[in-house]
Coordinates of C-alpha atoms and ligand atoms in Angstrom, one line a residue:
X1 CA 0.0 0.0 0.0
X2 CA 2.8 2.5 0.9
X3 CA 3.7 1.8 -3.0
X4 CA 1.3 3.9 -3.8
X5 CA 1.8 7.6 -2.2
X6 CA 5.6 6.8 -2.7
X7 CA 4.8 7.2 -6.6
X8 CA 2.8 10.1 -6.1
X9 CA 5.5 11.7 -3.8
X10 CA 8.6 10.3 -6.5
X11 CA 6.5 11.9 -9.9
X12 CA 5.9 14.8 -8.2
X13 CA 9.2 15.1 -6.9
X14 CA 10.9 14.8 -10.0
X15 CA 8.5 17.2 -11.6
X16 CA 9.4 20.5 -9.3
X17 CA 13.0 18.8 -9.5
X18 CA 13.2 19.4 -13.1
X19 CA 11.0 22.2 -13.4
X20 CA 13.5 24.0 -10.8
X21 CA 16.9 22.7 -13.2
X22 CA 15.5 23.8 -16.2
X23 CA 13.3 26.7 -15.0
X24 CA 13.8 30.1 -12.9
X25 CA 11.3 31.0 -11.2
X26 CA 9.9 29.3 -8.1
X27 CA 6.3 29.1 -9.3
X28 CA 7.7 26.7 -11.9
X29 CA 9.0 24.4 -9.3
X30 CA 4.9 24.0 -8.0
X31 CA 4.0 23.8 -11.5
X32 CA 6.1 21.3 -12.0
X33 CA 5.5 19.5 -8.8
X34 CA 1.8 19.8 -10.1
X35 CA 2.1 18.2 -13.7
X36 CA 4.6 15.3 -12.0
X37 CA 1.3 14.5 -10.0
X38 CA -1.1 14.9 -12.8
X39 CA 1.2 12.4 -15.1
X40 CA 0.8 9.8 -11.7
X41 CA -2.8 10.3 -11.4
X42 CA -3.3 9.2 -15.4
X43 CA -0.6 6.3 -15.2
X44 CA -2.9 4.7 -12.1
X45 CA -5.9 6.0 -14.2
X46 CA -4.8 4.1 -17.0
X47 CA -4.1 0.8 -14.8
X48 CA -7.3 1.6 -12.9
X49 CA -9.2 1.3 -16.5
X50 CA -6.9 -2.1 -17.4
X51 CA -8.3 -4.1 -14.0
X52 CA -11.9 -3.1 -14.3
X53 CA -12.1 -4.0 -18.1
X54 CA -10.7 -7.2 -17.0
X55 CA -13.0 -7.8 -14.3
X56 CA -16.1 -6.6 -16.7
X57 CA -15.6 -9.7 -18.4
X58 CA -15.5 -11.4 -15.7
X59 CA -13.0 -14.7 -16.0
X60 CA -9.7 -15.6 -14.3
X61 CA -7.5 -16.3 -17.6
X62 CA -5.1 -13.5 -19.1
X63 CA -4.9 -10.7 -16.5
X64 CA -3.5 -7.6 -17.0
X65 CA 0.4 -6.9 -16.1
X66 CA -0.5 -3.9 -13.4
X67 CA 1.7 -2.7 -10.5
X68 CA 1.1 -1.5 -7.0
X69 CA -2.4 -2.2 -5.1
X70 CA -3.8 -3.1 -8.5
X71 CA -1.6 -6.3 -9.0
X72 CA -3.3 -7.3 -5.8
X73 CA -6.7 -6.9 -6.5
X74 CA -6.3 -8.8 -9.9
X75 CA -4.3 -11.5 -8.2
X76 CA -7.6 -11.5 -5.7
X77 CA -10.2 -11.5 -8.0
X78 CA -8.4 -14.1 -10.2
X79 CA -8.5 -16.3 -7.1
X80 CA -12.2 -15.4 -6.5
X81 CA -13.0 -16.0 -10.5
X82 CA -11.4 -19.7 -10.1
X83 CA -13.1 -20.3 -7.1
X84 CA -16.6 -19.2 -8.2
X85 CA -16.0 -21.2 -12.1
X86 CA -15.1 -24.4 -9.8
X87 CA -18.4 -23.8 -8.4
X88 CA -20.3 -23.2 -11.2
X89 CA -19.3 -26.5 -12.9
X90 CA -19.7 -28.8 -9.8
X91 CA -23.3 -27.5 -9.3
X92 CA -23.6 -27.7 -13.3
X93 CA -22.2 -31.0 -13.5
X94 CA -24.8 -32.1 -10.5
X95 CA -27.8 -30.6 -12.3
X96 CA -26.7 -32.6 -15.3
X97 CA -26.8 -35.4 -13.4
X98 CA -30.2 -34.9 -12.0
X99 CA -31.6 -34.2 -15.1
X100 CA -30.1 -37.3 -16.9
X101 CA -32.1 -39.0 -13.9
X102 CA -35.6 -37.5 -14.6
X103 CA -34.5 -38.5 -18.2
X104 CA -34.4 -42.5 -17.3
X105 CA -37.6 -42.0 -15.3
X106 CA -40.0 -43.9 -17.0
X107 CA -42.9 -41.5 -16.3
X108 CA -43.0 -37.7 -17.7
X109 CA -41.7 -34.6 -16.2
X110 CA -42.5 -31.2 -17.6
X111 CA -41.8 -28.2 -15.5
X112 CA -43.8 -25.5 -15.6
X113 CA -43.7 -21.3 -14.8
X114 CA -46.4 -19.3 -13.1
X115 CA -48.1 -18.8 -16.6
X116 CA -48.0 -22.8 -17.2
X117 CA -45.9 -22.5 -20.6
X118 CA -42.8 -25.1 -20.5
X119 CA -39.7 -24.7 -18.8
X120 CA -37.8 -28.3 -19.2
X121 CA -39.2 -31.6 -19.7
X122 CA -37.9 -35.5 -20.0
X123 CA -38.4 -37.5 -23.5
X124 CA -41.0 -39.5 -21.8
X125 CA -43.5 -36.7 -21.1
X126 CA -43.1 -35.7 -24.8
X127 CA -43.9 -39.3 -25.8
X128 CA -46.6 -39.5 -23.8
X129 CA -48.0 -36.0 -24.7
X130 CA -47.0 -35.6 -28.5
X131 CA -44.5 -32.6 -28.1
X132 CA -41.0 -31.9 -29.2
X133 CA -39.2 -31.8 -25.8
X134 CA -36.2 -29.1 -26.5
X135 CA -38.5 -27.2 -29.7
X136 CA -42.0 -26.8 -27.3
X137 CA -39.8 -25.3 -24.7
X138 CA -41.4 -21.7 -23.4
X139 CA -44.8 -23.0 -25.3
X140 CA -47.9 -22.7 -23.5
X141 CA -49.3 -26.4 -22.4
X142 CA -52.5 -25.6 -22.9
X143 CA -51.7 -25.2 -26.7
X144 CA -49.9 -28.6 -26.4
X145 CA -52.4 -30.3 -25.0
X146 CA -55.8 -29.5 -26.7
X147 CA -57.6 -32.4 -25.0
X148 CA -60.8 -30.7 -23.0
X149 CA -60.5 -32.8 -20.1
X150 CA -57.0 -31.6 -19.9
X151 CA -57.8 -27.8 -20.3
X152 CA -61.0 -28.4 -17.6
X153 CA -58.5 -29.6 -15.5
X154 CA -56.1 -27.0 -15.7
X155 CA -58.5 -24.1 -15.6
X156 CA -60.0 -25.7 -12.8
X157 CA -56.7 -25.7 -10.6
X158 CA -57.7 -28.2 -8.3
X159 CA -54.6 -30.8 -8.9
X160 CA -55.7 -33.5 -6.2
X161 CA -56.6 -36.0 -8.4
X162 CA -54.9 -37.0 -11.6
X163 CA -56.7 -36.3 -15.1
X164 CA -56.4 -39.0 -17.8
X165 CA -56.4 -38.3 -21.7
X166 CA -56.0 -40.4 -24.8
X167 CA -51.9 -40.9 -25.3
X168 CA -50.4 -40.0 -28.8
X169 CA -50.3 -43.4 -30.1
X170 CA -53.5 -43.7 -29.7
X171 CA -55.9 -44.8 -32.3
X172 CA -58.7 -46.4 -33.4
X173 CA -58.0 -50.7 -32.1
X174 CA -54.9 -49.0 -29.9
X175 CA -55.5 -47.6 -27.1
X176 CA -53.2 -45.5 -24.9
X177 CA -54.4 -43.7 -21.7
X178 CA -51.9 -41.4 -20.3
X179 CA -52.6 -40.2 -16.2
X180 CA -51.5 -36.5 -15.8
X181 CA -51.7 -35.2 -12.8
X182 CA -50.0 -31.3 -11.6
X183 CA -48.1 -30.7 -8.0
X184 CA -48.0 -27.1 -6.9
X185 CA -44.1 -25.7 -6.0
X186 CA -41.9 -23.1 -5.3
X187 CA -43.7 -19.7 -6.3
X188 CA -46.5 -20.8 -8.4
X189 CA -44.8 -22.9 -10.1
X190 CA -46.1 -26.2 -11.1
X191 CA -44.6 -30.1 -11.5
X192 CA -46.6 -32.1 -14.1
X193 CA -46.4 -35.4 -14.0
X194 CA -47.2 -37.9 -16.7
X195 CA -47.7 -42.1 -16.4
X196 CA -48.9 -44.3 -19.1
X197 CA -51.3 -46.1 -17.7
X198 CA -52.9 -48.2 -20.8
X199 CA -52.1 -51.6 -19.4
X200 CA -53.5 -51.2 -15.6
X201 CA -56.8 -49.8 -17.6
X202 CA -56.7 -52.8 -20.0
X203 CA -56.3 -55.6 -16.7
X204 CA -58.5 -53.5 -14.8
X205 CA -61.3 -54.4 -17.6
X206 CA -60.2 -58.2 -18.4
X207 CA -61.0 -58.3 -14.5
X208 CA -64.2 -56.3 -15.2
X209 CA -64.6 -58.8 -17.8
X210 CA -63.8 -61.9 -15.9
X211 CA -66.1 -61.5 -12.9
X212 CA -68.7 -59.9 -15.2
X213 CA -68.4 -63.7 -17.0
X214 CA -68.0 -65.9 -14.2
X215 CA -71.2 -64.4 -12.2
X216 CA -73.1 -64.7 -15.9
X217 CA -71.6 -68.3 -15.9
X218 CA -72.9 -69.1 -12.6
X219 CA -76.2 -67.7 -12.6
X220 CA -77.9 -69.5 -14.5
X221 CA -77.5 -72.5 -13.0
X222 CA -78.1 -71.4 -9.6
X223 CA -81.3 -69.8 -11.1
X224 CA -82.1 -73.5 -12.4
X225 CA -81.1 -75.1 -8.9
X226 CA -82.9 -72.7 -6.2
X227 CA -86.5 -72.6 -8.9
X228 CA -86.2 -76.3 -8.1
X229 CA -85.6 -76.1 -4.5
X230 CA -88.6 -74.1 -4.3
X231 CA -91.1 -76.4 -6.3
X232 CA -89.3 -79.0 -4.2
X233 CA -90.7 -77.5 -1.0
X234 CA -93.7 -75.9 -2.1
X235 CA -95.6 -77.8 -4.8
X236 CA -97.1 -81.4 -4.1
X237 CA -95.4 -83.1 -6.9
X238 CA -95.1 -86.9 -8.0
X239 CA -92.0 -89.4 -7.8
X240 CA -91.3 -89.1 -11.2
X241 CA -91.5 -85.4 -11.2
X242 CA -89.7 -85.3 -8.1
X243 CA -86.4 -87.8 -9.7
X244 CA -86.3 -85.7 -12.9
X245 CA -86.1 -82.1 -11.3
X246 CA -83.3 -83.9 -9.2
X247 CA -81.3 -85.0 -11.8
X248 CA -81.8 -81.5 -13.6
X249 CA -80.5 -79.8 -10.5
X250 CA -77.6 -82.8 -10.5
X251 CA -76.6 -81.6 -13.8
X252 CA -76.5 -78.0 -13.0
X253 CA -74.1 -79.1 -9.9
X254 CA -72.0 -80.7 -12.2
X255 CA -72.0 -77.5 -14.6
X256 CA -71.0 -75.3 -12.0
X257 CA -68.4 -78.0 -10.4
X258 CA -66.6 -78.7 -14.3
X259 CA -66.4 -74.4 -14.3
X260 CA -65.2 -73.9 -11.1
X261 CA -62.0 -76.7 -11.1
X262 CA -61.4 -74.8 -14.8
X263 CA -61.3 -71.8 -13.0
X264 CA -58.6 -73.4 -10.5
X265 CA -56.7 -74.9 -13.3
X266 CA -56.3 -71.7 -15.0
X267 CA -55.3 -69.9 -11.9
X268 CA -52.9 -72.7 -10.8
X269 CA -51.2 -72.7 -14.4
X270 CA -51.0 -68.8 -13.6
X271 CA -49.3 -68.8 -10.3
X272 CA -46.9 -71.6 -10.6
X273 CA -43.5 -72.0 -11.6
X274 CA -42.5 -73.5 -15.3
X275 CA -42.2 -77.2 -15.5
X276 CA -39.0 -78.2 -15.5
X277 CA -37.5 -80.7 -16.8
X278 CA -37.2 -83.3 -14.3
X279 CA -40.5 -84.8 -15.4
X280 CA -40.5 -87.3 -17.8
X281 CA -43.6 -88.4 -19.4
X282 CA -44.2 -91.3 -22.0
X283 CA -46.1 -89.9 -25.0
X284 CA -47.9 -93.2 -25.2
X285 CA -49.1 -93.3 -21.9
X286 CA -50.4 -90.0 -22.9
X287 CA -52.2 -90.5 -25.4
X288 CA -53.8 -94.2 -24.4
X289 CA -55.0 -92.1 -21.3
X290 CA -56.9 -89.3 -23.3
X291 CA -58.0 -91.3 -25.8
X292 CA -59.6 -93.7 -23.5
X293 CA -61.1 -90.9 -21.5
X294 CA -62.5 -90.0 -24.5
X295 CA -64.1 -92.6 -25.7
X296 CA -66.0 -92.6 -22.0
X297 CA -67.8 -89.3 -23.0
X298 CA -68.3 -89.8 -26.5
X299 CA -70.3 -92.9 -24.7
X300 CA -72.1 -90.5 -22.5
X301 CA -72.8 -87.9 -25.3
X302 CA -73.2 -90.0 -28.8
X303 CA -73.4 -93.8 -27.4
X304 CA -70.1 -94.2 -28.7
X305 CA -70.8 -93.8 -32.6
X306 CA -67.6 -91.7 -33.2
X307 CA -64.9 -93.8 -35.0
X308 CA -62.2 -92.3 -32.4
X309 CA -59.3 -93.7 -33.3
X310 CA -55.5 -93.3 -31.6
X311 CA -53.3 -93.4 -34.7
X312 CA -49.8 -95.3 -34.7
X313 CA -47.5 -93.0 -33.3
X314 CA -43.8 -92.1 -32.5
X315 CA -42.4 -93.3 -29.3
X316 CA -40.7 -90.5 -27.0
X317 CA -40.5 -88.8 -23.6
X318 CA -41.6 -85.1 -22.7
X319 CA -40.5 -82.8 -20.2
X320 CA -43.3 -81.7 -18.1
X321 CA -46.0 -81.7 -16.1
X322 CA -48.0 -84.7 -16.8
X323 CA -51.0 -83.2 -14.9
X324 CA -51.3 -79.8 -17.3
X325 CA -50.0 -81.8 -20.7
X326 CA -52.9 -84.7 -19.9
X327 CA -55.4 -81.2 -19.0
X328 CA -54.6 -80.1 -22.3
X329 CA -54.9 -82.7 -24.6
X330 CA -58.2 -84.0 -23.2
X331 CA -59.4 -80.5 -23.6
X332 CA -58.9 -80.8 -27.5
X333 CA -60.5 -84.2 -27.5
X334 CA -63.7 -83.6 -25.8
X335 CA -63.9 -80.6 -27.3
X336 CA -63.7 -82.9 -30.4
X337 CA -66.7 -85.4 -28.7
X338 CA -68.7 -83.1 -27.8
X339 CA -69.0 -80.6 -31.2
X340 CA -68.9 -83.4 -34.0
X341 CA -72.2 -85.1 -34.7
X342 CA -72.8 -88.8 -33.7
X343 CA -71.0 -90.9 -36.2
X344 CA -68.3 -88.4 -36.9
X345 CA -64.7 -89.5 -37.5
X346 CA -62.0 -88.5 -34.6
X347 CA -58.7 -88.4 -35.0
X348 CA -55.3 -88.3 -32.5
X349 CA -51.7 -88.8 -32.3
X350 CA -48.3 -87.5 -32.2
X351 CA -45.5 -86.9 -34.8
X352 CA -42.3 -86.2 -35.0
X353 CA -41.7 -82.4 -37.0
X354 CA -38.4 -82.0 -39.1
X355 CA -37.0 -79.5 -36.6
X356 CA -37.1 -82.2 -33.8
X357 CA -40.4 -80.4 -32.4
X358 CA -42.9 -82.5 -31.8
X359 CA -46.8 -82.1 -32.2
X360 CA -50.1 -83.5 -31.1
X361 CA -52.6 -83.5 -32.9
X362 CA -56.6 -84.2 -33.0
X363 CA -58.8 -83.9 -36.2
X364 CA -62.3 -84.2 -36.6
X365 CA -65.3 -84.2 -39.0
X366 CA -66.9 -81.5 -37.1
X367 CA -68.7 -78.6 -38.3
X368 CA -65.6 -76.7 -38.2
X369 CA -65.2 -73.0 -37.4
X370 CA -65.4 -69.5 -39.2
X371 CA -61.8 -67.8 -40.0
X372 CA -63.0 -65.2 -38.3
X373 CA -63.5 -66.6 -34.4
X374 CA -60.1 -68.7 -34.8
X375 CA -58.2 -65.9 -33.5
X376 CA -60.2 -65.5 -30.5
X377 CA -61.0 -69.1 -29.4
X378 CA -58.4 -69.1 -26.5
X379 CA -60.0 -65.9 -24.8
X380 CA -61.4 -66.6 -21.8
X381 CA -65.3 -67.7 -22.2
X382 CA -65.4 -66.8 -25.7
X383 CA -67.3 -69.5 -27.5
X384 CA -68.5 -69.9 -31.3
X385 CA -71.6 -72.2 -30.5
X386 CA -72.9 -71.3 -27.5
X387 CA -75.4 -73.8 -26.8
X388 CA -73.9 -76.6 -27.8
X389 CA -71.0 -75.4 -25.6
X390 CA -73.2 -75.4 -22.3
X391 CA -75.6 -78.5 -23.3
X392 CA -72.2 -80.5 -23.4
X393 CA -70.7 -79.3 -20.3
X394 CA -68.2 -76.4 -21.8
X395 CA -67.7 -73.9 -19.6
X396 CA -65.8 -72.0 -22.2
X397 CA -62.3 -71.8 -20.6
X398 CA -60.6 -75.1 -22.0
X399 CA -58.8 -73.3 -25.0
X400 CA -57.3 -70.8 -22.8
X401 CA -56.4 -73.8 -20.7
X402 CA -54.6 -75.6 -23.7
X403 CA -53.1 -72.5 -24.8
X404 CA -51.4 -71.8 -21.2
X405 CA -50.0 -74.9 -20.9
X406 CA -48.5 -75.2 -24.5
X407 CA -46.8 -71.9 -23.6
X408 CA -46.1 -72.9 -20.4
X409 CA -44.0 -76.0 -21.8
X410 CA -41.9 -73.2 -25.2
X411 CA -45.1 -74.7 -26.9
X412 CA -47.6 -72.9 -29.0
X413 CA -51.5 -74.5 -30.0
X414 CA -52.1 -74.1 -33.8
X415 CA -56.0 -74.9 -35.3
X416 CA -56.8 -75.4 -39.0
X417 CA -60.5 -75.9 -39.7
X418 CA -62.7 -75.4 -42.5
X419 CA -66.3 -74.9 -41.9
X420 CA -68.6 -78.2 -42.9
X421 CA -65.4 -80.1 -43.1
X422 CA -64.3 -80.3 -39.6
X423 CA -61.0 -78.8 -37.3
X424 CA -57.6 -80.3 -36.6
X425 CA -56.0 -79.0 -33.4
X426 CA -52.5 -79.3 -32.6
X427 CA -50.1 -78.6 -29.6
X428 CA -46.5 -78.2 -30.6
X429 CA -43.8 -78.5 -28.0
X430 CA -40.3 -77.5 -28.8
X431 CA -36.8 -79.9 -29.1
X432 CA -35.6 -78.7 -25.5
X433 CA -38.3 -81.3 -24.2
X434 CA -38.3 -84.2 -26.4
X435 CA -36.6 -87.5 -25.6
X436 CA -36.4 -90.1 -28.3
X437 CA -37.3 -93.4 -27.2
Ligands
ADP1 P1 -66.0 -74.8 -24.5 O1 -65.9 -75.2 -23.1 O2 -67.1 -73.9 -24.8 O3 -65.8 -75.9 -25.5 P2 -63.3 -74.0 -25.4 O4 -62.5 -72.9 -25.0 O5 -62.8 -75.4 -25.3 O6 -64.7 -73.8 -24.7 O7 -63.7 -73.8 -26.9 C1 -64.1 -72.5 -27.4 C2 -65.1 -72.6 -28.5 O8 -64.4 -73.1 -29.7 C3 -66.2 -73.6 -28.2 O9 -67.2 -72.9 -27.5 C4 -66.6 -74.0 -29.6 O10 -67.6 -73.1 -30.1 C5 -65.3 -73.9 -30.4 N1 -64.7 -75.2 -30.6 C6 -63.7 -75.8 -29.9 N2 -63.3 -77.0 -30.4 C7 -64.1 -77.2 -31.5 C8 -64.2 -78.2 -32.4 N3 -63.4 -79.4 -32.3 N4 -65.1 -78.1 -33.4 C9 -65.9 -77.0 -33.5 N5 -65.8 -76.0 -32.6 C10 -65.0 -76.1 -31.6

């Protein structure tokens, strides 16, 4: 600091000094004193000027070559500059990092100012919403998102509940139902939050669905049962009358017994584990045992006029459970018994398929089935002849049954029919679960 005024007192100094050598009169030794001053006062002027054009712009590299106090408050600020840059880039680098995590969220984030026009938002949210997440930056939402439940929502501004619109994939056969919902923060500002929430809409209406069939499915047979119960106990009637209504309600029992132990089997092949491959199962023994049950209802339901016939198949093994592969394939045969006509032809066996897959197959002379239903026949309940279905005992799920455990074995079920000619059904399991014998 004492740099300073020693300057000063050296320029002026020298001034009067000279002023006094080269001059006569004493007034030109103050003048000179004077202008030594004045030329120290521009020189710190001019260094003055130097820091503070430095310091306009404000960063640490290049700072200018200045003497006295000055060189200390550049070296300062140059210290203070480094400091404040190191700062900048941590918290940077750390909002970086945060944003990359809203970016991997897989719900939507779009921030949003007091006036509700876009301040950031992740790639999800502009999936979900249809907008162009760095060019629909500072746009308003509301021009974004035209849907009127959205803009009732907004202009309502009570955010406690979420609000759901149609997605932008969605179309016609595709639905896509995107929740929003908006969180007040900060000063007005305003967190909206997007979720695609298609598939919990979809299960939520397959359960709808299901219970909505399985009441219909047991109603009417409970309707049948308790309007016998109450002739039973109210109405005089005879023996006979008396054995037949018994036998009605018997068959009713049974209805609602085969539908309920479907319903099990479907929910058992839901919750448990894969077969593995410790099971071995002969594909003979499989067959004799289906075909033979077979044969017991085609008894029952045509006297046993269907030429049902186990043809001469491959020997092998299979990897499974012999439970859900014997479920299956007596699924396809009844369903063979109980839809072709008394006399009809019925066909079953194995083969071997050149890929080392193996298939089972049953054919019948049935009245076949309209391209149009074979892509629905393993949804749940769905049924192309209704009544013959329920006078046989069908409860509508054995498809979905056969289907399930074909998948559940790296199988798939195939069906060929033509309509007046009959069906041929056929469960193909893959390599990984064939033995040769
Ligand atoms: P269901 O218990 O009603 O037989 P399934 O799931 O086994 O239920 O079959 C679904 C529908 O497919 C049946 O209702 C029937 O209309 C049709 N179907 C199944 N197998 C045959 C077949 N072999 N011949 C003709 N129609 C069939």
């Amino acid at each position: 600091m004492i740099r300073r005024p020693l300057e000063l007192f050296a320029c002026s100094l020298t001034g009067g000094v000279l002023a006094l050598v080269y001059g006569d009169a004493a007034w030109e030794g103050v003048a000179g004193t004077l202008a030594g001053s004045a030329l120290w006062i521009t020189l710190d002027n001019v260094r003055a000027a130097r820091v503070l054009n430095w310091l306009r712009h404000g960063h640490a590299v290049n700072p200018p070559r200045v003497s006295t106090v000055w060189a200390e408050v550049v070296e300062r600020s140059r210290k203070g500059f480094k400091a404040l840059n190191r700062k900048a880039r941590k918290s940077e680098a750390r909002l970086q990092e945060f944003l990359a995590a809203i970016q991997a969220s897989p719900n939507g984030v779009v921030l949003l100012d007091k006036t509700s026009a876009i301040e950031w938002c992740n790639f999800t949210s502009a999936q979900h919403l249809g907008f162009d997440s760095k060019r629909d930056v500072r746009q308003q939402i509301r021009n974004l998102i035209r849907d009127p439940a959205f803009i009732a929502y907004l202009n309502a501004g009570d955010f406690s509940k979420p609000v759901e619109i149609d997605g932008r994939d969605a179309y016609p056969g595709h639905p896509q139902r995107i929740s929003i919902q908006i969180h007040v923060y900060g000063k007005g500002r305003r967190l909206l939050l997007t979720r695609d929430v298609t598939a919990v809409e979809q299960a939520e209406a397959m359960r709808r669905d299901f219970v909505a069939n399985v009441s219909h499915e047991i109603r009417t047979p409970l309707t049948v049962v308790s309007g016998f119960i109450e002739t039973l106990q109210h109405l005089d009637v005879s023996d006979e009358e008396r054995r037949r209504y018994l036998a009605l309600m018997g068959q009713q029992a049974q209805r609602m017994q085969t539908l309920v132990s479907d319903l099990l089997t479907l929910s058992r092949l839901e919750g448990s584990p894969i077969p593995g491959s410790s099971e071995w199962v002969s594909s003979q023994d499989l067959l004799s045992q289906v075909v033979d049950e077979a044969r017991a209802l085609s008894d029952v339901l045509a006297q046993g006029s269907h030429d049902l016939v186990a043809e001469p198949s491959p020997l092998f093994q299979i990897a499974g459970a012999r439970s859900e592969l014997v479920s299956a394939m007596s699924n396809l045969l009844s369903n063979a018994v109980r839809y072709t006509p008394a006399h009809g032809q019925i066909r079953a066996g194995w083969a071997l398929l050149a890929d080392g897959s193996v298939e089972f197959h049953v054919q019948d002379t049935g009245p076949g089935i309209e391209a149009e239903h074979l892509p629905r026949l393993t949804e749940r309940f769905y049924r192309v002849d209704r009544s013959r279905s329920r006078e046989t005992g069908g409860t509508g799920l054995g498809l979905a049954i056969v289907k399930h455990v074909a998948q559940r074995h790296g199988g798939h079920m195939l069906v060929d029919s033509v309509v007046g000619q009959g069906s041929r059904f056929r469960i193909v399991l893959p390599p990984s679960r064939v033995l040769s014998d």
